PDB file of C-alpha atoms in Angstrom:
ATOM      1  CA  GLY A  67     -54.583 -59.185 -25.710  1.00 84.00           C
ATOM      2  CA  ILE A  68     -51.937 -58.719 -28.357  1.00 90.00           C
ATOM      3  CA  GLN A  69     -51.638 -61.121 -31.215  1.00 93.00           C
ATOM      4  CA  VAL A  70     -48.172 -62.222 -32.612  1.00 96.00           C
ATOM      5  CA  GLU A  71     -48.043 -63.969 -35.999  1.00 97.00           C
ATOM      6  CA  GLN A  72     -44.628 -65.256 -37.487  1.00 98.00           C
ATOM      7  CA  SER A  73     -43.991 -66.094 -41.254  1.00 98.00           C
ATOM      8  CA  PRO A  74     -43.039 -68.339 -42.738  1.00 98.00           C
ATOM      9  CA  PRO A  75     -43.507 -71.324 -40.389  1.00 96.00           C
ATOM     10  CA  ASP A  76     -40.977 -73.356 -41.966  1.00 97.00           C
ATOM     11  CA  LEU A  77     -37.783 -72.449 -43.934  1.00 97.00           C
ATOM     12  CA  ILE A  78     -35.361 -74.671 -45.269  1.00 97.00           C
ATOM     13  CA  LEU A  79     -31.943 -73.190 -46.546  1.00 96.00           C
ATOM     14  CA  GLN A  80     -28.519 -74.296 -47.885  1.00 97.00           C
ATOM     15  CA  GLU A  81     -25.659 -73.319 -45.974  1.00 97.00           C
ATOM     16  CA  GLY A  82     -24.337 -69.521 -46.917  1.00 97.00           C
ATOM     17  CA  ALA A  83     -27.865 -68.319 -47.972  1.00 98.00           C
ATOM     18  CA  ASN A  84     -29.577 -65.292 -46.363  1.00 97.00           C
ATOM     19  CA  SER A  85     -32.959 -65.210 -44.858  1.00 97.00           C
ATOM     20  CA  THR A  86     -35.680 -63.029 -43.439  1.00 98.00           C
ATOM     21  CA  LEU A  87     -38.226 -63.981 -40.777  1.00 98.00           C
ATOM     22  CA  ARG A  88     -41.082 -61.857 -40.116  1.00 98.00           C
ATOM     23  CA  CYS A  89     -43.123 -61.032 -37.077  1.00 98.00           C
ATOM     24  CA  ASN A  90     -46.455 -58.912 -37.174  1.00 98.00           C
ATOM     25  CA  PHE A  91     -48.045 -57.792 -34.033  1.00 96.00           C
ATOM     26  CA  SER A  92     -51.665 -56.469 -33.582  1.00 94.00           C
ATOM     27  CA  ASP A  93     -51.126 -53.578 -31.286  1.00 90.00           C
ATOM     28  CA  SER A  94     -48.605 -51.067 -30.399  1.00 89.00           C
ATOM     29  CA  VAL A  95     -45.687 -52.391 -28.392  1.00 88.00           C
ATOM     30  CA  ASN A  96     -43.264 -51.419 -25.569  1.00 85.00           C
ATOM     31  CA  ASN A  97     -41.388 -54.953 -25.436  1.00 89.00           C
ATOM     32  CA  LEU A  98     -40.431 -56.886 -28.453  1.00 94.00           C
ATOM     33  CA  GLN A  99     -37.774 -59.662 -28.419  1.00 95.00           C
ATOM     34  CA  TRP A 100     -36.556 -62.257 -30.594  1.00 98.00           C
ATOM     35  CA  PHE A 101     -35.319 -65.779 -29.317  1.00 97.00           C
ATOM     36  CA  HIS A 102     -33.723 -68.644 -30.824  1.00 98.00           C
ATOM     37  CA  GLN A 103     -34.446 -72.300 -29.547  1.00 97.00           C
ATOM     38  CA  ASN A 104     -31.718 -74.596 -30.473  1.00 96.00           C
ATOM     39  CA  PRO A 105     -32.223 -78.177 -31.442  1.00 93.00           C
ATOM     40  CA  TRP A 106     -31.486 -79.395 -27.902  1.00 94.00           C
ATOM     41  CA  GLY A 107     -34.317 -77.090 -26.478  1.00 94.00           C
ATOM     42  CA  GLN A 108     -32.467 -74.153 -25.069  1.00 96.00           C
ATOM     43  CA  LEU A 109     -33.771 -70.717 -25.554  1.00 96.00           C
ATOM     44  CA  ILE A 110     -31.515 -67.871 -26.304  1.00 96.00           C
ATOM     45  CA  ASN A 111     -32.240 -64.083 -26.279  1.00 96.00           C
ATOM     46  CA  LEU A 112     -31.187 -62.844 -29.651  1.00 97.00           C
ATOM     47  CA  PHE A 113     -32.476 -59.169 -29.558  1.00 97.00           C
ATOM     48  CA  TYR A 114     -34.530 -56.848 -27.271  1.00 94.00           C
ATOM     49  CA  ILE A 115     -35.825 -54.481 -29.959  1.00 95.00           C
ATOM     50  CA  PRO A 116     -39.263 -52.657 -29.520  1.00 92.00           C
ATOM     51  CA  SER A 117     -38.126 -50.136 -32.089  1.00 94.00           C
ATOM     52  CA  GLY A 118     -35.198 -49.449 -34.503  1.00 96.00           C
ATOM     53  CA  THR A 119     -32.452 -51.690 -35.734  1.00 98.00           C
ATOM     54  CA  LYS A 120     -29.852 -53.808 -34.037  1.00 97.00           C
ATOM     55  CA  GLN A 121     -27.170 -56.039 -35.318  1.00 97.00           C
ATOM     56  CA  ASN A 122     -25.117 -58.716 -33.550  1.00 96.00           C
ATOM     57  CA  GLY A 123     -22.708 -60.552 -35.972  1.00 97.00           C
ATOM     58  CA  ARG A 124     -24.478 -62.226 -38.823  1.00 97.00           C
ATOM     59  CA  LEU A 125     -27.822 -61.371 -37.367  1.00 98.00           C
ATOM     60  CA  SER A 126     -29.628 -58.233 -37.386  1.00 98.00           C
ATOM     61  CA  ALA A 127     -33.129 -57.145 -36.417  1.00 98.00           C
ATOM     62  CA  THR A 128     -35.597 -54.083 -37.460  1.00 98.00           C
ATOM     63  CA  THR A 129     -38.730 -53.169 -35.808  1.00 97.00           C
ATOM     64  CA  VAL A 130     -41.036 -50.803 -37.347  1.00 96.00           C
ATOM     65  CA  ALA A 131     -43.389 -49.911 -34.488  1.00 92.00           C
ATOM     66  CA  THR A 132     -45.770 -47.621 -36.258  1.00 93.00           C
ATOM     67  CA  GLU A 133     -46.314 -50.396 -39.066  1.00 96.00           C
ATOM     68  CA  ARG A 134     -46.591 -53.256 -36.281  1.00 96.00           C
ATOM     69  CA  TYR A 135     -43.889 -55.799 -37.543  1.00 97.00           C
ATOM     70  CA  SER A 136     -40.430 -56.782 -36.777  1.00 98.00           C
ATOM     71  CA  LEU A 137     -37.875 -58.553 -39.234  1.00 98.00           C
ATOM     72  CA  LEU A 138     -34.933 -60.758 -38.361  1.00 98.00           C
ATOM     73  CA  TYR A 139     -32.140 -61.118 -40.956  1.00 98.00           C
ATOM     74  CA  ILE A 140     -29.726 -64.108 -40.940  1.00 98.00           C
ATOM     75  CA  SER A 141     -26.877 -63.573 -43.398  1.00 97.00           C
ATOM     76  CA  SER A 142     -24.528 -66.371 -44.502  1.00 97.00           C
ATOM     77  CA  SER A 143     -26.410 -69.083 -42.704  1.00 97.00           C
ATOM     78  CA  GLN A 144     -24.477 -71.853 -40.933  1.00 97.00           C
ATOM     79  CA  THR A 145     -26.006 -75.183 -39.690  1.00 97.00           C
ATOM     80  CA  THR A 146     -25.743 -74.129 -36.220  1.00 96.00           C
ATOM     81  CA  ASP A 147     -28.481 -71.461 -37.082  1.00 97.00           C
ATOM     82  CA  SER A 148     -31.023 -74.377 -37.372  1.00 97.00           C
ATOM     83  CA  GLY A 149     -33.800 -74.335 -34.638  1.00 97.00           C
ATOM     84  CA  VAL A 150     -36.964 -72.469 -33.898  1.00 97.00           C
ATOM     85  CA  TYR A 151     -36.881 -68.720 -33.991  1.00 98.00           C
ATOM     86  CA  PHE A 152     -39.573 -66.985 -31.659  1.00 97.00           C
ATOM     87  CA  CYS A 153     -40.867 -63.406 -31.589  1.00 97.00           C
ATOM     88  CA  ALA A 154     -42.481 -62.218 -28.479  1.00 95.00           C
ATOM     89  CA  ALA A 155     -44.211 -58.909 -27.829  1.00 94.00           C
ATOM     90  CA  GLU A 156     -46.081 -56.939 -25.204  1.00 89.00           C
ATOM     91  CA  GLY A 157     -48.707 -54.355 -25.774  1.00 83.00           C
ATOM     92  CA  ARG A 158     -48.412 -50.731 -24.516  1.00 76.00           C
ATOM     93  CA  GLU A 159     -51.406 -51.199 -22.045  1.00 71.00           C
ATOM     94  CA  THR A 160     -49.751 -53.643 -19.814  1.00 67.00           C
ATOM     95  CA  SER A 161     -46.993 -53.605 -17.256  1.00 65.00           C
ATOM     96  CA  GLY A 162     -43.795 -54.740 -19.102  1.00 59.00           C
ATOM     97  CA  SER A 163     -43.700 -58.150 -17.945  1.00 72.00           C
ATOM     98  CA  ARG A 164     -46.337 -60.160 -20.034  1.00 84.00           C
ATOM     99  CA  LEU A 165     -44.712 -61.396 -23.223  1.00 90.00           C
ATOM    100  CA  THR A 166     -46.906 -63.121 -25.968  1.00 93.00           C
ATOM    101  CA  PHE A 167     -44.952 -65.453 -28.124  1.00 95.00           C
ATOM    102  CA  GLY A 168     -45.561 -66.360 -31.680  1.00 96.00           C
ATOM    103  CA  GLU A 169     -45.695 -69.908 -32.791  1.00 95.00           C
ATOM    104  CA  GLY A 170     -42.323 -69.578 -34.326  1.00 96.00           C
ATOM    105  CA  THR A 171     -40.342 -70.176 -37.602  1.00 97.00           C
ATOM    106  CA  GLN A 172     -38.714 -73.627 -37.686  1.00 97.00           C
ATOM    107  CA  LEU A 173     -35.343 -73.184 -39.667  1.00 97.00           C
ATOM    108  CA  THR A 174     -33.404 -75.756 -41.141  1.00 97.00           C
ATOM    109  CA  VAL A 175     -30.032 -75.181 -42.486  1.00 97.00           C
ATOM    110  CA  ASN A 176     -28.487 -77.997 -44.675  1.00 97.00           C
ATOM    111  CA  PRO A 177     -24.642 -78.347 -45.316  1.00 96.00           C
TER     112      PRO A 177
ATOM    113  CA  ASP B  30     -24.759 -67.380 -19.944  1.00 56.00           C
ATOM    114  CA  ALA B  31     -27.291 -66.328 -17.396  1.00 66.00           C
ATOM    115  CA  GLY B  32     -26.963 -68.303 -14.119  1.00 94.00           C
ATOM    116  CA  ILE B  33     -30.345 -70.070 -14.024  1.00 97.00           C
ATOM    117  CA  THR B  34     -30.994 -73.741 -12.910  1.00 97.00           C
ATOM    118  CA  GLN B  35     -34.105 -75.590 -13.174  1.00 98.00           C
ATOM    119  CA  SER B  36     -34.715 -78.642 -11.060  1.00 97.00           C
ATOM    120  CA  PRO B  37     -35.707 -81.150 -11.649  1.00 97.00           C
ATOM    121  CA  ARG B  38     -34.722 -81.326 -15.416  1.00 97.00           C
ATOM    122  CA  HIS B  39     -37.036 -84.399 -15.939  1.00 97.00           C
ATOM    123  CA  LYS B  40     -40.078 -85.627 -13.933  1.00 97.00           C
ATOM    124  CA  VAL B  41     -42.750 -88.215 -14.461  1.00 97.00           C
ATOM    125  CA  THR B  42     -45.501 -88.684 -11.937  1.00 96.00           C
ATOM    126  CA  GLU B  43     -49.176 -89.708 -11.624  1.00 96.00           C
ATOM    127  CA  THR B  44     -52.324 -87.703 -11.810  1.00 97.00           C
ATOM    128  CA  GLY B  45     -53.560 -86.199  -8.843  1.00 97.00           C
ATOM    129  CA  THR B  46     -49.987 -86.040  -6.992  1.00 96.00           C
ATOM    130  CA  PRO B  47     -48.634 -82.573  -6.149  1.00 96.00           C
ATOM    131  CA  VAL B  48     -45.559 -81.442  -7.992  1.00 97.00           C
ATOM    132  CA  THR B  49     -42.895 -78.559  -7.361  1.00 98.00           C
ATOM    133  CA  LEU B  50     -40.741 -77.217  -9.818  1.00 98.00           C
ATOM    134  CA  ARG B  51     -37.847 -75.069  -8.842  1.00 98.00           C
ATOM    135  CA  CYS B  52     -36.014 -72.183 -10.517  1.00 98.00           C
ATOM    136  CA  HIS B  53     -32.746 -70.818  -9.081  1.00 98.00           C
ATOM    137  CA  GLN B  54     -30.949 -67.623 -10.302  1.00 98.00           C
ATOM    138  CA  THR B  55     -27.593 -66.110  -9.143  1.00 97.00           C
ATOM    139  CA  GLU B  56     -27.793 -63.027 -11.131  1.00 95.00           C
ATOM    140  CA  ASN B  57     -29.761 -61.172  -8.503  1.00 94.00           C
ATOM    141  CA  HIS B  58     -32.453 -60.253 -11.120  1.00 94.00           C
ATOM    142  CA  ARG B  59     -35.649 -58.733  -9.805  1.00 93.00           C
ATOM    143  CA  TYR B  60     -38.180 -60.385 -12.392  1.00 93.00           C
ATOM    144  CA  MET B  61     -38.998 -64.129 -12.807  1.00 95.00           C
ATOM    145  CA  TYR B  62     -41.210 -65.970 -15.187  1.00 95.00           C
ATOM    146  CA  TRP B  63     -42.614 -69.464 -15.415  1.00 97.00           C
ATOM    147  CA  TYR B  64     -43.760 -70.462 -19.021  1.00 97.00           C
ATOM    148  CA  ARG B  65     -45.027 -73.720 -20.660  1.00 98.00           C
ATOM    149  CA  GLN B  66     -44.197 -74.939 -23.992  1.00 97.00           C
ATOM    150  CA  ASP B  67     -46.508 -77.085 -26.026  1.00 94.00           C
ATOM    151  CA  PRO B  68     -46.809 -78.145 -29.618  1.00 85.00           C
ATOM    152  CA  GLY B  69     -49.046 -75.697 -31.489  1.00 77.00           C
ATOM    153  CA  HIS B  70     -49.014 -72.970 -28.788  1.00 77.00           C
ATOM    154  CA  GLY B  71     -45.613 -71.683 -28.437  1.00 85.00           C
ATOM    155  CA  LEU B  72     -44.707 -70.517 -24.948  1.00 95.00           C
ATOM    156  CA  ARG B  73     -47.360 -69.273 -22.610  1.00 95.00           C
ATOM    157  CA  LEU B  74     -46.787 -67.328 -19.478  1.00 95.00           C
ATOM    158  CA  ILE B  75     -48.231 -69.162 -16.348  1.00 96.00           C
ATOM    159  CA  HIS B  76     -47.075 -66.693 -13.657  1.00 96.00           C
ATOM    160  CA  TYR B  77     -44.491 -64.162 -12.992  1.00 94.00           C
ATOM    161  CA  SER B  78     -42.806 -62.362 -10.041  1.00 94.00           C
ATOM    162  CA  TYR B  79     -41.556 -58.625  -9.675  1.00 91.00           C
ATOM    163  CA  GLY B  80     -39.872 -59.154  -6.162  1.00 92.00           C
ATOM    164  CA  VAL B  81     -39.830 -61.268  -3.127  1.00 95.00           C
ATOM    165  CA  LYS B  82     -43.430 -62.121  -2.241  1.00 93.00           C
ATOM    166  CA  ASP B  83     -44.880 -60.138  -5.364  1.00 94.00           C
ATOM    167  CA  THR B  84     -46.356 -62.214  -7.972  1.00 94.00           C
ATOM    168  CA  ASP B  85     -49.038 -61.958 -10.700  1.00 92.00           C
ATOM    169  CA  LYS B  86     -50.824 -64.364 -12.882  1.00 93.00           C
ATOM    170  CA  GLY B  87     -50.302 -64.777 -16.521  1.00 92.00           C
ATOM    171  CA  GLU B  88     -52.325 -66.289 -19.476  1.00 90.00           C
ATOM    172  CA  VAL B  89     -52.591 -69.807 -18.339  1.00 94.00           C
ATOM    173  CA  SER B  90     -52.344 -69.674 -14.445  1.00 95.00           C
ATOM    174  CA  ASP B  91     -55.441 -71.943 -13.656  1.00 96.00           C
ATOM    175  CA  GLY B  92     -54.035 -74.972 -11.807  1.00 96.00           C
ATOM    176  CA  TYR B  93     -50.791 -73.500 -10.818  1.00 98.00           C
ATOM    177  CA  SER B  94     -49.588 -71.534  -7.695  1.00 97.00           C
ATOM    178  CA  VAL B  95     -46.094 -69.983  -7.372  1.00 98.00           C
ATOM    179  CA  SER B  96     -44.079 -68.656  -4.468  1.00 97.00           C
ATOM    180  CA  ARG B  97     -40.903 -66.480  -4.061  1.00 97.00           C
ATOM    181  CA  SER B  98     -39.498 -66.153  -0.511  1.00 96.00           C
ATOM    182  CA  LYS B  99     -35.999 -65.252  -1.715  1.00 97.00           C
ATOM    183  CA  THR B 100     -34.904 -63.316  -4.590  1.00 96.00           C
ATOM    184  CA  GLU B 101     -32.959 -66.287  -6.030  1.00 97.00           C
ATOM    185  CA  ASP B 102     -35.844 -68.750  -6.075  1.00 98.00           C
ATOM    186  CA  PHE B 103     -39.162 -69.121  -7.583  1.00 98.00           C
ATOM    187  CA  LEU B 104     -41.110 -72.161  -7.214  1.00 98.00           C
ATOM    188  CA  LEU B 105     -43.979 -73.487  -9.285  1.00 98.00           C
ATOM    189  CA  THR B 106     -46.561 -75.865  -7.834  1.00 98.00           C
ATOM    190  CA  LEU B 107     -49.075 -78.178  -9.418  1.00 97.00           C
ATOM    191  CA  GLU B 108     -51.344 -78.767  -6.357  1.00 92.00           C
ATOM    192  CA  SER B 109     -52.953 -81.817  -7.935  1.00 95.00           C
ATOM    193  CA  ALA B 110     -51.398 -82.628 -11.203  1.00 96.00           C
ATOM    194  CA  THR B 111     -53.461 -83.468 -14.407  1.00 97.00           C
ATOM    195  CA  SER B 112     -52.580 -84.938 -17.660  1.00 96.00           C
ATOM    196  CA  SER B 113     -53.359 -81.631 -19.412  1.00 96.00           C
ATOM    197  CA  GLN B 114     -50.254 -80.327 -17.410  1.00 97.00           C
ATOM    198  CA  THR B 115     -47.941 -82.496 -19.352  1.00 97.00           C
ATOM    199  CA  SER B 116     -45.428 -80.124 -20.846  1.00 97.00           C
ATOM    200  CA  VAL B 117     -42.096 -78.530 -21.016  1.00 98.00           C
ATOM    201  CA  TYR B 118     -41.530 -75.845 -18.255  1.00 98.00           C
ATOM    202  CA  PHE B 119     -39.227 -72.820 -18.812  1.00 98.00           C
ATOM    203  CA  CYS B 120     -38.091 -70.368 -16.236  1.00 98.00           C
ATOM    204  CA  ALA B 121     -36.980 -66.987 -17.326  1.00 96.00           C
ATOM    205  CA  ILE B 122     -35.610 -63.872 -15.622  1.00 95.00           C
ATOM    206  CA  SER B 123     -35.192 -60.124 -16.446  1.00 92.00           C
ATOM    207  CA  ARG B 124     -33.095 -57.548 -14.413  1.00 89.00           C
ATOM    208  CA  ASP B 125     -35.027 -54.806 -12.878  1.00 73.00           C
ATOM    209  CA  LYS B 126     -38.136 -54.141 -15.035  1.00 69.00           C
ATOM    210  CA  GLY B 127     -40.032 -55.887 -17.550  1.00 62.00           C
ATOM    211  CA  TYR B 128     -38.757 -54.012 -20.253  1.00 73.00           C
ATOM    212  CA  GLN B 129     -35.510 -55.793 -20.508  1.00 84.00           C
ATOM    213  CA  PRO B 130     -34.307 -58.854 -22.174  1.00 90.00           C
ATOM    214  CA  GLN B 131     -35.528 -62.143 -20.752  1.00 93.00           C
ATOM    215  CA  HIS B 132     -33.164 -64.990 -20.257  1.00 95.00           C
ATOM    216  CA  PHE B 133     -34.211 -68.779 -19.910  1.00 96.00           C
ATOM    217  CA  GLY B 134     -33.447 -71.606 -18.037  1.00 97.00           C
ATOM    218  CA  ASP B 135     -33.027 -75.132 -19.826  1.00 97.00           C
ATOM    219  CA  GLY B 136     -36.490 -76.294 -19.009  1.00 97.00           C
ATOM    220  CA  THR B 137     -38.039 -79.226 -16.999  1.00 98.00           C
ATOM    221  CA  ARG B 138     -39.812 -81.882 -18.993  1.00 97.00           C
ATOM    222  CA  LEU B 139     -42.851 -82.988 -17.040  1.00 98.00           C
ATOM    223  CA  SER B 140     -45.029 -86.016 -17.876  1.00 97.00           C
ATOM    224  CA  ILE B 141     -48.151 -86.762 -15.881  1.00 97.00           C
ATOM    225  CA  LEU B 142     -49.640 -90.207 -16.355  1.00 95.00           C
TER     226      LEU B 142
END
């Protein structure tokens, strides 16, 4: 099955800084999503982005499917951005319902 | 927020006992999923459903069964719980196809002693 690798595993920022999180995947994808798990354990869907670029407020994401990676940009970070960011992908050969998650990037934003 | 309710939110039980976790949705979404989250493994798919009575296995399905008799409810059963099934279990839903954003419930923390 598809392999999903995220980097960096840990990231510490000062409030106001910008950051880029990376997700590499081992095969062509038809389904790629980014999630944020807050310190209380809740998982929030940030983007469904198998290709192209999307923006939502201070967050944006770009997936370059031909080169098998996706990037999540966080601008002007806030303490509420802290938590774990997960990338999840599904390869083209499957049905569209079997996401494989990376192990996440643990982000800490200090005031 | 997607209307997804997991119950119970916390459970402690003993090895060998049966356990059933419930996921209830009010969104009328076709797809429902069960994941487990463990340190060092991220989230892994256990089973999923693509309609009433239609289910399929995920990556870590051994020791688990599921049922979906109504659109809104998806049950996960551990027939005879083992300590290796201690985990946080998440339910997720997506609208009408697999290629849709998945939205998660708040999780169930299950401890098996």
